[in-house]
mmCIF file of C-alpha atoms in Angstrom:
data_model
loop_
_atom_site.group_PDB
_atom_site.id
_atom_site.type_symbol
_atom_site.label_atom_id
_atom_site.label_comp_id
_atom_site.label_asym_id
_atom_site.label_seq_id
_atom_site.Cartn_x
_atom_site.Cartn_y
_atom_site.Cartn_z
ATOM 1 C CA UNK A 1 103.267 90.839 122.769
ATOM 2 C CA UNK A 2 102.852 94.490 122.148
ATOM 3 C CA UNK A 3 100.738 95.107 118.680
ATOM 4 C CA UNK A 4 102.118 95.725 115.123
ATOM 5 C CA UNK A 5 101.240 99.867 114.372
ATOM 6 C CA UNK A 6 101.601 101.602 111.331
ATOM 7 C CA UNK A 7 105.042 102.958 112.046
ATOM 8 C CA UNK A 8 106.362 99.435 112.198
ATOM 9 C CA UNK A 9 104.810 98.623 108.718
ATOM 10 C CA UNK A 10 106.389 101.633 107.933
ATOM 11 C CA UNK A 11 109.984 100.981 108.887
ATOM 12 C CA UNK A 12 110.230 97.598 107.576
ATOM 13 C CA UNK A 13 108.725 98.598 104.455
ATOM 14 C CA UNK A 14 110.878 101.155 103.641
ATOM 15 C CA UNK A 15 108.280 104.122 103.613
ATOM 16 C CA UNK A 16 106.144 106.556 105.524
ATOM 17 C CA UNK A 17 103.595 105.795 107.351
ATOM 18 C CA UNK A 18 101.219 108.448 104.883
ATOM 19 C CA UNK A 19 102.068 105.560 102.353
ATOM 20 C CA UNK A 20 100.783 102.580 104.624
ATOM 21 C CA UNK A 21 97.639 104.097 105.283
ATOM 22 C CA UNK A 22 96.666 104.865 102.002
ATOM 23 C CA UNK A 23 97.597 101.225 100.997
ATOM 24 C CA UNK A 24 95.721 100.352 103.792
ATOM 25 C CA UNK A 25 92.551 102.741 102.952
ATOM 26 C CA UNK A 26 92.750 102.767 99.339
ATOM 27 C CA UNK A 27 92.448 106.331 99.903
ATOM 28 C CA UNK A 28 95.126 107.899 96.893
ATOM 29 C CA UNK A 29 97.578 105.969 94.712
ATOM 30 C CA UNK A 30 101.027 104.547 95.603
ATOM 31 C CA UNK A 31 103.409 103.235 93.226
ATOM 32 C CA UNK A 32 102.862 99.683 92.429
ATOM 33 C CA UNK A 33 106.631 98.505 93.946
ATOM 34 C CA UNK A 34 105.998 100.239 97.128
ATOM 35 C CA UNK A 35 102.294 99.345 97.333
ATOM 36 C CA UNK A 36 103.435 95.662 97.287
ATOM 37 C CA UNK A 37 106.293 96.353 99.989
ATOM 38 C CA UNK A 38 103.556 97.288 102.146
ATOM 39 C CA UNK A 39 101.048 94.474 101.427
ATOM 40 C CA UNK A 40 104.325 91.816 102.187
ATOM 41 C CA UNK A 41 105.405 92.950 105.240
ATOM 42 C CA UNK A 42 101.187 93.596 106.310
ATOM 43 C CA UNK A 43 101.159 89.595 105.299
ATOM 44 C CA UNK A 44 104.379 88.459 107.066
ATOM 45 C CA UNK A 45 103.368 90.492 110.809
ATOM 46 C CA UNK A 46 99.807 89.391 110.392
ATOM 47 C CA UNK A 47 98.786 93.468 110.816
ATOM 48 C CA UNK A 48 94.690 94.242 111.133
ATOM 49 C CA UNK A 49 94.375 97.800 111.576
ATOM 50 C CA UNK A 50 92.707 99.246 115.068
ATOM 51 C CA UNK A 51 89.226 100.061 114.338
ATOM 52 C CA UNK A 52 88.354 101.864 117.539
ATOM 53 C CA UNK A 53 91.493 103.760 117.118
ATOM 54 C CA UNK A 54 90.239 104.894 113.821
ATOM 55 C CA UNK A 55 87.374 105.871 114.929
ATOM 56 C CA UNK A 56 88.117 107.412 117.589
ATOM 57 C CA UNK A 57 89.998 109.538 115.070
ATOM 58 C CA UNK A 58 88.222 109.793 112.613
ATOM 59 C CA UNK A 59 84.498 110.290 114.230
ATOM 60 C CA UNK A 60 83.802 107.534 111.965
ATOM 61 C CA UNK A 61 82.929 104.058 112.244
ATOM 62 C CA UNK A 62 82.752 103.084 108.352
ATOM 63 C CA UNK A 63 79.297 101.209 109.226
ATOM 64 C CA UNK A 64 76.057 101.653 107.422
ATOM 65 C CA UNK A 65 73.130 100.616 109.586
ATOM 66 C CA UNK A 66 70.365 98.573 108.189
ATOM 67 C CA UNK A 67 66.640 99.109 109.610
ATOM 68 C CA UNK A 68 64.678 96.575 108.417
ATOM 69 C CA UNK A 69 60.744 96.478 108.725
ATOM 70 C CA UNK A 70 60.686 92.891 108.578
ATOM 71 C CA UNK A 71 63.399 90.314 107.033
ATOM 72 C CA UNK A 72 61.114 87.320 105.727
ATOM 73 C CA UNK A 73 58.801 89.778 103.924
ATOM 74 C CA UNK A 74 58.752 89.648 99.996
ATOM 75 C CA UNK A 75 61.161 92.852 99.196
ATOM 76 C CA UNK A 76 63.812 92.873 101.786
ATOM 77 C CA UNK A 77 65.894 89.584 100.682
ATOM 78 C CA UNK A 78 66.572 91.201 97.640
ATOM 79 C CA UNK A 79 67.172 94.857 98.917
ATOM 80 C CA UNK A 80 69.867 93.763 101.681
ATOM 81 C CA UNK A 81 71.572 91.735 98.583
ATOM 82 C CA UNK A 82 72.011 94.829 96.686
ATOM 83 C CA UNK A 83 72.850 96.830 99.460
ATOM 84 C CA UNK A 84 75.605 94.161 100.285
ATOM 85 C CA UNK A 85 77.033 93.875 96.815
ATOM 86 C CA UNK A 86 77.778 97.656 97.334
ATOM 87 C CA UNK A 87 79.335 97.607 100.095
ATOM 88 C CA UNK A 88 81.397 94.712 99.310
ATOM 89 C CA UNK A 89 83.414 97.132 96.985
ATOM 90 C CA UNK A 90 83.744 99.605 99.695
ATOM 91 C CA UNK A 91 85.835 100.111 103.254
ATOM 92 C CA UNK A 92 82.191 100.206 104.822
ATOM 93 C CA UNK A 93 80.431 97.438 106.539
ATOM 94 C CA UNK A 94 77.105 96.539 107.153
ATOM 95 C CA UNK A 95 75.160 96.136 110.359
ATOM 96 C CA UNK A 96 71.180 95.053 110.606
ATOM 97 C CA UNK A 97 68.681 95.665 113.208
ATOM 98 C CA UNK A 98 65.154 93.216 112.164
ATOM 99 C CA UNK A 99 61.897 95.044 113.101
ATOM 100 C CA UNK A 100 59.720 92.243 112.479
ATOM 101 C CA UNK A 101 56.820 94.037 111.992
ATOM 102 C CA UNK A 102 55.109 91.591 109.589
ATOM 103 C CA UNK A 103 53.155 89.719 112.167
ATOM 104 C CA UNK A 104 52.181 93.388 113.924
ATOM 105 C CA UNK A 105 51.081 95.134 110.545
ATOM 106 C CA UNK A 106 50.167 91.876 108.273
ATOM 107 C CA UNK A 107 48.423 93.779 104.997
ATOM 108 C CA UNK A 108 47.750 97.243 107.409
ATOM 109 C CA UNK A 109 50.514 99.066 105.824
ATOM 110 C CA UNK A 110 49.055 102.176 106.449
ATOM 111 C CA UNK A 111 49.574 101.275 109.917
ATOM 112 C CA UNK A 112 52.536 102.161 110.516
ATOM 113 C CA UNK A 113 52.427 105.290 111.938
ATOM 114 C CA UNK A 114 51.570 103.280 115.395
ATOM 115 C CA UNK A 115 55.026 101.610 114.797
ATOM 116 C CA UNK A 116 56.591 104.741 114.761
ATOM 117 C CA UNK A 117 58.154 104.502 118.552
ATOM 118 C CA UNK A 118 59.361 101.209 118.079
ATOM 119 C CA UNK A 119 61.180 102.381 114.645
ATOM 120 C CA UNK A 120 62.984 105.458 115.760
ATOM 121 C CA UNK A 121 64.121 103.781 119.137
ATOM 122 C CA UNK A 122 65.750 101.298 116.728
ATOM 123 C CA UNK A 123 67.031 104.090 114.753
ATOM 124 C CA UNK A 124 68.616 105.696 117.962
ATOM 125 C CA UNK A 125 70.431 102.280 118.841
ATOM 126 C CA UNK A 126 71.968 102.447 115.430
ATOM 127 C CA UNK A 127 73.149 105.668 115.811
ATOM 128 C CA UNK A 128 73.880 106.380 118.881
ATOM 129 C CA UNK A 129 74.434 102.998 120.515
ATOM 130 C CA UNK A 130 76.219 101.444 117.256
ATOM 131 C CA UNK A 131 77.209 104.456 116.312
ATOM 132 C CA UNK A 132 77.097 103.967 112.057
ATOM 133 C CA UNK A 133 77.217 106.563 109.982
ATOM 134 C CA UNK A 134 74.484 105.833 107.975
ATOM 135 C CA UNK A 135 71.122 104.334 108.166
ATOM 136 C CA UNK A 136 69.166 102.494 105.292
ATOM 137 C CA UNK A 137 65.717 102.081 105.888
ATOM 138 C CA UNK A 138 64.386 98.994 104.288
ATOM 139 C CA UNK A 139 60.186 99.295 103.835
ATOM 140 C CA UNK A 140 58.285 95.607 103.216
ATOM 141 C CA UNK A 141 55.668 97.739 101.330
ATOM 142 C CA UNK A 142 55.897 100.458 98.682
ATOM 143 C CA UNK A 143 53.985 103.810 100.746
ATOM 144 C CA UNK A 144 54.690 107.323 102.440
ATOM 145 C CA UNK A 145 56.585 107.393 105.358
ATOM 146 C CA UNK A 146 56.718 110.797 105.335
ATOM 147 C CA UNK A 147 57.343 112.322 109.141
ATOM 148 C CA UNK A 148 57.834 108.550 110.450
ATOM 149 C CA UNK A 149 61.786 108.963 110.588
ATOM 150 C CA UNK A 150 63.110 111.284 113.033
ATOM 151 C CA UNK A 151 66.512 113.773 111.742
ATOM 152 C CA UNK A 152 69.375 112.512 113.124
ATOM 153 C CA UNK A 153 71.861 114.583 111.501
ATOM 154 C CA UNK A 154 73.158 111.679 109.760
ATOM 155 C CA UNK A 155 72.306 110.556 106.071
ATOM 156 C CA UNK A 156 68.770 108.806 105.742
ATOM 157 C CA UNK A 157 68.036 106.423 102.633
ATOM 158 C CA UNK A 158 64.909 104.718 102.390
ATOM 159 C CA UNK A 159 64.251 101.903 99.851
ATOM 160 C CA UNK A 160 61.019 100.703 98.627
ATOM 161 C CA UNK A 161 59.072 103.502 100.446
ATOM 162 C CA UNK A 162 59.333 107.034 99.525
ATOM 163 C CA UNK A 163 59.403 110.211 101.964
ATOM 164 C CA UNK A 164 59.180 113.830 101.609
ATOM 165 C CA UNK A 165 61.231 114.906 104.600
ATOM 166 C CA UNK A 166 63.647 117.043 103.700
ATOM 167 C CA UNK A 167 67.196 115.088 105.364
ATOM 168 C CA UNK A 168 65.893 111.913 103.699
ATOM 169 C CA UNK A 169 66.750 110.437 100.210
ATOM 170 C CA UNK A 170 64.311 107.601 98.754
ATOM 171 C CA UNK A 171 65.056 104.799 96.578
ATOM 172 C CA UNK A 172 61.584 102.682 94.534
ATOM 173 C CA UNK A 173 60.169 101.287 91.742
ATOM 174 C CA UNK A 174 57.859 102.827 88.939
ATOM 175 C CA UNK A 175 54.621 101.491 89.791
ATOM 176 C CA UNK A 176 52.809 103.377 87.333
ATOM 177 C CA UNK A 177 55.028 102.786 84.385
ATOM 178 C CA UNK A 178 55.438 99.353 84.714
ATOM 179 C CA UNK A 179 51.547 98.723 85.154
ATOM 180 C CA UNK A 180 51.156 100.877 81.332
ATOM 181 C CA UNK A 181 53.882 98.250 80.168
ATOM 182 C CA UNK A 182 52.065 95.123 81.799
ATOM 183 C CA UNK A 183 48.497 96.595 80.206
ATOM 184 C CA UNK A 184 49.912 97.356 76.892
ATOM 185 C CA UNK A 185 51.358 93.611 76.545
ATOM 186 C CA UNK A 186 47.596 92.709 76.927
ATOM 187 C CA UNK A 187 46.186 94.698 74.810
ATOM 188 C CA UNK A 188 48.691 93.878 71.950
ATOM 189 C CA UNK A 189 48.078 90.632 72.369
ATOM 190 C CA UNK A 190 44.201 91.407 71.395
ATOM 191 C CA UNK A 191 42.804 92.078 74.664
ATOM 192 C CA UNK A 192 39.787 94.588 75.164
ATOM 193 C CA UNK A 193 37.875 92.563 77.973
ATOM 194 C CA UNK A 194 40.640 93.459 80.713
ATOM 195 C CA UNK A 195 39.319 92.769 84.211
ATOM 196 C CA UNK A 196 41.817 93.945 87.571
ATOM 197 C CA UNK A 197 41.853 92.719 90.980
ATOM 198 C CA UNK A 198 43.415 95.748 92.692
ATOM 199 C CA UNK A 199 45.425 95.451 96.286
ATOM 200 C CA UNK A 200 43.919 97.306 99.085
ATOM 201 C CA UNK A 201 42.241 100.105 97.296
ATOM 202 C CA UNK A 202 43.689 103.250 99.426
ATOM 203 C CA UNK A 203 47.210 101.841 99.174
ATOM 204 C CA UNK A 204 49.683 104.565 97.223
ATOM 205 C CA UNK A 205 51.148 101.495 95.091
ATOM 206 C CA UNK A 206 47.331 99.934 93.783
ATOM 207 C CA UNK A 207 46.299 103.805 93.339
ATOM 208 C CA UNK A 208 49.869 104.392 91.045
ATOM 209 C CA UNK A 209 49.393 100.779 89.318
ATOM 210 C CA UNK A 210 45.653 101.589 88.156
ATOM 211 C CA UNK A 211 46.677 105.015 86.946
ATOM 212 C CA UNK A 212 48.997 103.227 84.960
ATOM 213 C CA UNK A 213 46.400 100.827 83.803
ATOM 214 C CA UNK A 214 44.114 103.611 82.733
ATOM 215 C CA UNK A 215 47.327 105.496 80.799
ATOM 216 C CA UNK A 216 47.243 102.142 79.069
ATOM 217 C CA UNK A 217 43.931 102.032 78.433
ATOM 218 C CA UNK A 218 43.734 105.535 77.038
ATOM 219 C CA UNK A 219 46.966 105.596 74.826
ATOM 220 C CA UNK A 220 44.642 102.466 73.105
ATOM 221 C CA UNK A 221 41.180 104.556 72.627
ATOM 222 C CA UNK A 222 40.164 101.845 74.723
ATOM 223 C CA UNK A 223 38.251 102.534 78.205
ATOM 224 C CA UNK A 224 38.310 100.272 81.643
ATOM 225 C CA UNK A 225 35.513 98.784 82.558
ATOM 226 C CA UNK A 226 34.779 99.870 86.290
ATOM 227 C CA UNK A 227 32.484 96.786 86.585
ATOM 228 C CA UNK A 228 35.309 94.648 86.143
ATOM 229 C CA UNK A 229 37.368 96.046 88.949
ATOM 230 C CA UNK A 230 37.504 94.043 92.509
ATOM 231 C CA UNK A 231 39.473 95.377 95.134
ATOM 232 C CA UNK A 232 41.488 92.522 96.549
ATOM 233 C CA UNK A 233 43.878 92.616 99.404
ATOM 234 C CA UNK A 234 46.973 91.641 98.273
ATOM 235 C CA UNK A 235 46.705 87.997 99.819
ATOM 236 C CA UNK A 236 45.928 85.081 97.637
ATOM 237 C CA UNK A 237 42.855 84.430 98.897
ATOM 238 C CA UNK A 238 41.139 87.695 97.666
ATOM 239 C CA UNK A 239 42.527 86.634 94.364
ATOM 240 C CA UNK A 240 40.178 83.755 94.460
ATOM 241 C CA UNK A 241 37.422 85.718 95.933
ATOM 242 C CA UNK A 242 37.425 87.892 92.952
ATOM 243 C CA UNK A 243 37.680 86.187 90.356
ATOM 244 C CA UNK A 244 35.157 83.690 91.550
ATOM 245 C CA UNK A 245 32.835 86.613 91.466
ATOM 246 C CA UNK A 246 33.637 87.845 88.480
ATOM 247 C CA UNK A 247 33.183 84.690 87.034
ATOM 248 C CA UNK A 248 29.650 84.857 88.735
ATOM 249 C CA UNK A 249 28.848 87.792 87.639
ATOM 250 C CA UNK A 250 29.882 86.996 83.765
ATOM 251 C CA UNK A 251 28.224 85.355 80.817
ATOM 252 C CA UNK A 252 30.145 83.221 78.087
ATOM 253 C CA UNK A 253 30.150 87.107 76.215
ATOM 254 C CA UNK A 254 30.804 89.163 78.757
ATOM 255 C CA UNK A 255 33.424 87.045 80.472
ATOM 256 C CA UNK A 256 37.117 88.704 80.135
ATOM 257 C CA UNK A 257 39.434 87.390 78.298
ATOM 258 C CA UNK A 258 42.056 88.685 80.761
ATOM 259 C CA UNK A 259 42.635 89.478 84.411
ATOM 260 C CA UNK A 260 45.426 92.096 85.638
ATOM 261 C CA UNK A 261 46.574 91.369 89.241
ATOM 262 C CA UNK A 262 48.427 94.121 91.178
ATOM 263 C CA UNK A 263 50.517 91.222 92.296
ATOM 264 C CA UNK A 264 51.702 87.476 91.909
ATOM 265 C CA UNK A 265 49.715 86.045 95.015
ATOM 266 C CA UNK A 266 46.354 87.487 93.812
ATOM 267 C CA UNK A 267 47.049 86.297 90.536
ATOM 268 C CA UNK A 268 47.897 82.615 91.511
ATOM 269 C CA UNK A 269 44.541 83.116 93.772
ATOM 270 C CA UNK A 270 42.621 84.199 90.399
ATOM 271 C CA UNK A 271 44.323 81.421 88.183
ATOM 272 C CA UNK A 272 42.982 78.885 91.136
ATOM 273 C CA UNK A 273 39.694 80.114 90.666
ATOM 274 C CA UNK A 274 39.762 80.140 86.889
ATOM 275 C CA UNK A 275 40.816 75.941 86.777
ATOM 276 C CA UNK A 276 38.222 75.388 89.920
ATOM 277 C CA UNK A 277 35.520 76.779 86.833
ATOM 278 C CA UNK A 278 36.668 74.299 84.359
ATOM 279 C CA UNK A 279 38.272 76.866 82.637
ATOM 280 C CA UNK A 280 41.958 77.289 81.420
ATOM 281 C CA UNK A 281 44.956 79.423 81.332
ATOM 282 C CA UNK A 282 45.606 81.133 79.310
ATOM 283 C CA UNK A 283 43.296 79.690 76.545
ATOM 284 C CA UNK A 284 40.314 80.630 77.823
ATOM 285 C CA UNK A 285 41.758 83.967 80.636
ATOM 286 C CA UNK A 286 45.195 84.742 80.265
ATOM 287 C CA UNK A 287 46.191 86.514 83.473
ATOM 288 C CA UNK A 288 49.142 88.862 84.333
ATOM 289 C CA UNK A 289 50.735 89.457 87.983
ATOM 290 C CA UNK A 290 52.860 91.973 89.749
ATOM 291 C CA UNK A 291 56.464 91.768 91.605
ATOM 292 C CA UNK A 292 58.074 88.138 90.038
ATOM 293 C CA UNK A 293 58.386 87.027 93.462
ATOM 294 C CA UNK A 294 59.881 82.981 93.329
ATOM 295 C CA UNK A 295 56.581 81.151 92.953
ATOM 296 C CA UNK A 296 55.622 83.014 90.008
ATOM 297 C CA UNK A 297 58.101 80.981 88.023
ATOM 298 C CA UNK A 298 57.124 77.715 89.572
ATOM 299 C CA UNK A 299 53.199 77.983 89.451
ATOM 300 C CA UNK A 300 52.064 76.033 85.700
ATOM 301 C CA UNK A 301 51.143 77.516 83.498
ATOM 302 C CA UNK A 302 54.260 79.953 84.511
ATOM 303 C CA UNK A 303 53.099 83.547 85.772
ATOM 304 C CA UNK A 304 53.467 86.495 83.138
ATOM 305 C CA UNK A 305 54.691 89.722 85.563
ATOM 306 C CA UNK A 306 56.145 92.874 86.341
ATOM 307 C CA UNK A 307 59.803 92.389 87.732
ATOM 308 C CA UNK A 308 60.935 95.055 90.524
ATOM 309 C CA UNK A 309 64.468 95.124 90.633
ATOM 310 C CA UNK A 310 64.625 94.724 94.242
ATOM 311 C CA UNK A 311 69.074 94.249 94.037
ATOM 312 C CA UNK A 312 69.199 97.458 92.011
ATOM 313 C CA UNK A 313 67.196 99.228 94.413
ATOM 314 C CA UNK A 314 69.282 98.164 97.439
ATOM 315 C CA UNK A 315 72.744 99.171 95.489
ATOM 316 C CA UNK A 316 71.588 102.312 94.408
ATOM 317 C CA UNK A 317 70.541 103.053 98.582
ATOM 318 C CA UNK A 318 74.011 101.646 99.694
ATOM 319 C CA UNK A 319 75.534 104.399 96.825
ATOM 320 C CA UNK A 320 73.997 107.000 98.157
ATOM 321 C CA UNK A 321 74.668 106.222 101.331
ATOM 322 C CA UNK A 322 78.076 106.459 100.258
ATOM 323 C CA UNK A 323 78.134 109.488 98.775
ATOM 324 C CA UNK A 324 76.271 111.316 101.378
ATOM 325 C CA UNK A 325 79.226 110.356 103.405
ATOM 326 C CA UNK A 326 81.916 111.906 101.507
ATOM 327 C CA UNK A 327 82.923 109.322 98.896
ATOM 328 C CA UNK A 328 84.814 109.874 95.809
ATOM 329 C CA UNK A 329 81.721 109.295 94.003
ATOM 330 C CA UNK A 330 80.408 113.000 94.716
ATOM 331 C CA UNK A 331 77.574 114.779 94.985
ATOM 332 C CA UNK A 332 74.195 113.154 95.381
ATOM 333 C CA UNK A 333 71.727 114.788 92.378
ATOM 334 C CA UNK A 334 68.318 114.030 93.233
ATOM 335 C CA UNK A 335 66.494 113.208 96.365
ATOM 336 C CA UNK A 336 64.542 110.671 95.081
ATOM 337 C CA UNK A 337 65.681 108.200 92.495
ATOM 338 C CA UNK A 338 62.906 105.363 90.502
ATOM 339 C CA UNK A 339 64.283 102.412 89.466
ATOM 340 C CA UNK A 340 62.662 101.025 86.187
ATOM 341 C CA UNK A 341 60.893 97.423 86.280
ATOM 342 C CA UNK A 342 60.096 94.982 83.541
ATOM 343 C CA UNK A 343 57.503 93.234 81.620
ATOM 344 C CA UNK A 344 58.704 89.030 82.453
ATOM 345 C CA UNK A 345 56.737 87.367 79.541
ATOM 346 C CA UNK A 346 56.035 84.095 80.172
ATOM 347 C CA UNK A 347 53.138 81.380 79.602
ATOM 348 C CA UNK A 348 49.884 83.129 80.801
ATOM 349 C CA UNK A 349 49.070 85.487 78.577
ATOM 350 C CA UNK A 350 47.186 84.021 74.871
ATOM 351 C CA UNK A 351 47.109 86.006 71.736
ATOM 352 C CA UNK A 352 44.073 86.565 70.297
ATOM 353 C CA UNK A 353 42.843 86.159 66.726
#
């Protein structure tokens, strides 16, 4: 049976084929009675236009390629979501290539330079195997990945990492902001005593959070006690380990009457080490977390924390992925675009008298 082509559309519709393909493409407007001659006779012969044709044509594939780091860690659900609702409003379609480079890397996210082959051999399948015309890079941890991407003469957009190269865009969340906003809510609640258990101390994201912390702190007259800082490792284990100590290391006067975590699994660690000393949350510590990831609603009491809008990070890649491709939305204005997070008050935190 030989195919249905535009020209036949065409004819039985009653128009030119220019008409049918912007129909077809959404590309410019066609009046509303021809429009639905079009999409009839396109439903009656069953017509799906030739892809490889197009793009043959056109040079273009109307793919964006996702590179992944690794699917199952915390960020990346969320990102592809937002990248996805994009695109659903778009001619473009999505295709994903999975690193999995949790196991490989675990908490060594400064690793990754050694994961640097690996990434860009992925990065040449997309493009010149798959051949999209776009590539969102998807980081499972907020750092530099400056000089890890190699040019490939087709748009770059990284989300949840930043980079300074010059033919990549970034997409991430205030980390310092957000910690000032988390510290303030402490200290208006009648907090002085403010311990932190900090992620992996040379990481860019605990350095940004505890410069917000100190902003806090400042804005306040109010200064950080450096002797209640413990360097955790952003696994719930090292929540426990530090708060233990700092339990240990605490009388009934010096004990603080809150603990800032740099994220939600240290600060279910430090809330199990707080109940294991017969003491409560929040009436006796309130603690705060970082990131609202699931089990931060479901712990009891229910986990005060920072909320990174992980959807409106992947959207805002997928639109300038977009854009950088020529779509009606323009010009892209900045090469690296924050996305603001939010205080998610909930039942850890006590006001003092």
């Amino acid at each position: 049976m030989t195919p249905i082509t535009i020209k036949d559309i065409a004819r039985e519709a009653g128009v030119s084929t220019a008409t049918v393909s912007y129909v077809i493409n959404g590309s410019k407007p066609v009046m509303p009675e021809k429009r639905q001659r079009v999409l009839d006779v396109i439903s009656k012969t069953n017509y799906q236009p030739n892809r490889v044709a197009k793009s043959l044509r056109t040079k273009k594939t109307n793919i964006i390629g996702i590179l992944a780091e690794d699917i199952l860690e915390f960020p990346t659900v969320g990102i592809i979501n937002g990248i996805s609702e994009y695109i659903e409003k778009t001619d473009y379609n999505i295709l994903l290539n999975d690193l999995r480079m949790l196991d490989s890397l675990f908490n060594q996210y400064d690793q990754i330079i050694h994961q640097k082959d690996k990434i860009n051999n992925a990065l040449s399948f997309l493009v010149f195997g798959a051949k999209v015309d776009a590539v969102i890079y998807v980081g499972m941890f907020n750092r530099d990945i400056t000089g890890i991407l190699s040019n490939i003469n087709k748009p770059i957009i990284v989300a949840y990492s930043t980079s300074s190269d010059e033919h990549i865009c970034s997409v991430n969340h205030d980390n310092e902001n957000s910690a000032t906003e988390l510290t303030r809510h402490l200290i208006e609640n009648g907090h002085k005593r403010i311990a932190v258990i900090t992620g992996l101390a040379h990481t860019a994201p605990a350095q940004m959070r505890l410069k917000g912390i100190n902003r806090a702190f400042k804005e306040a007259n109010l200064v950080l006690d450096s002797t209640m800082i413990r360097n955790g490792d952003w696994e719930r284990a090292s929540g426990y380990a530090c708060m233990k100590d700092l339990l240990e290391h605490s009388t009934r006067d010096t004990l603080p009457t809150a603990v800032l975590a740099m994220n939600d699994l240290m600060a279910i660690g430090a809330m199990d080490a707080i109940r294991d000393a017969k003491l409560k949350v929040p009436e006796d510590i309130s603690v705060v977390g970082f990131d609202n990831r699931n089990v931060s609603n479901f712990v009891f009491p229910k986990l005060t924390t920072v909320e990174i809008d992980l959807e409106a990070i992947g959207y805002s890649a997928a639109k300038i992925a977009t854009q950088k491709l020529g779509g009606a939305e323009g010009h892209v204005d900045s090469q690296n675009i924050i996305i603001p997070s939010k205080v998610i008050m909930r039942d850890t935190v006590a006001r003092l008298k």
